[in-house]
C-alpha angles and dihedrals in degrees: 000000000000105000120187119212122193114212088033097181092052112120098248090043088061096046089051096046089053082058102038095051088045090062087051096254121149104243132191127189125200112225138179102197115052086208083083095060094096089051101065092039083060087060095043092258129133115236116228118193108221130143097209088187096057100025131106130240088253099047092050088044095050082054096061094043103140091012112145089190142358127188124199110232091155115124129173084234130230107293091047117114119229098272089080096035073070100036096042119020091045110008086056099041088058091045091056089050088051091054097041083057095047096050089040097250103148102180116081135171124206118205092201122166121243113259096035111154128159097215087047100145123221142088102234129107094258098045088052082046083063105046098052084054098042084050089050096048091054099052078053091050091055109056117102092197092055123086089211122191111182108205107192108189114201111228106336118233136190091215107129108275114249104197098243121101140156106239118182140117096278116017101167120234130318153105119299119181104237084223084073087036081063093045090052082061116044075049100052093044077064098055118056086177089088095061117127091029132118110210138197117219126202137134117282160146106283119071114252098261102049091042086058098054098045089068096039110121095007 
């Protein structure tokens, strides 16, 4: 498979491109800066240079030509104010929906955050921050030419994965290593039998895999 995934130097998209491309998939990975070009080789990803706050509907579409999946792992990132919360984390997103349409991609994988809502009340930054990604996951939601799966991780760790996660509709809070985030997901780009499902993410008791399927068709 050629998957696609938007906010390629992220820290969960490199950790998805490493296993990806250890499975032998084709990744590519969408970047901004090319100074991170070497860095997603380095994980066996292809660097695209595409810029998903400026570009247009057609250049991101002519990117995922013969993709057979993306996944949107971009973020505005944690020091960012609430204009690119809504410019990144949903306008993007969208964008990204809009483009896998138009290029006939229909899978597409959603890295949400638990808690996204678009009606979250609040005036800070991170409330802000849920709302953009509860608005996003909802334009997703409702597109019948996309094959969504909405993966919402509790808080995210760089504590070393450990392959054993709770995976279900509603999980309740806590910690996740974004080293099994990116295993939920290489897992889940495996199994189409998710699609159409929103998914809490949080460490646990069930290997990845099992985990995955046991949610697959519900």
């Amino acid at each position: 498979m050629r998957i696609v995934i938007a906010g390629g130097h992220g820290q969960i998209a490199l950790r998805l491109e490493r296993l990806l491309a250890a499975r032998g998939e084709e990744a590519a990975g969408t970047i901004r800066n090319s100074a991170h070009e070497a860095d997603l080789r380095d994980a066996g990803a292809e660097p695209v240079l595409c810029d998903l706050e400026s570009a247009s509907v057609d250049e991101v579409a002519r990117h995922l030509e013969g993709a057979h999946a993306v996944v949107f792992a971009a973020g505005a990132g944690p020091g960012s104010g609430v204009d690119r919360k809504n410019t990144v984390d949903r306008d993007a997103a969208i964008l990204l929906a809009d483009a896998a349409e138009r290029a006939g991609v229909r899978r597409y994988v959603m890295v949400s955050s638990m808690g996204s809502d678009p009606d979250h009340p609040g005036d800070e930054v991170f409330d802000a921050y849920l709302r953009a990604k509860g608005e996003a996951d909802a334009s997703v939601r409702g597109r019948a030419a996309l094959d969504w799966t909405i993966l919402r991780p509790g808080m995210l760790t760089d504590d070393a994965g450990t392959g054993l996660v709770r995976l279900e509709a509603s999980t309740g809070r806590g910690p996740i290593p974004r080293d099994d985030v990116a295993a939920v997901l290489a897992e889940l780009l495996e199994t189409p039998a998710t699609a159409g499902l929103t998914l809490e993410l949080v460490s646990g008791s069930t290997p990845v895999s099992v985990a995955v399927k046991s949610v697959a068709g519900n």
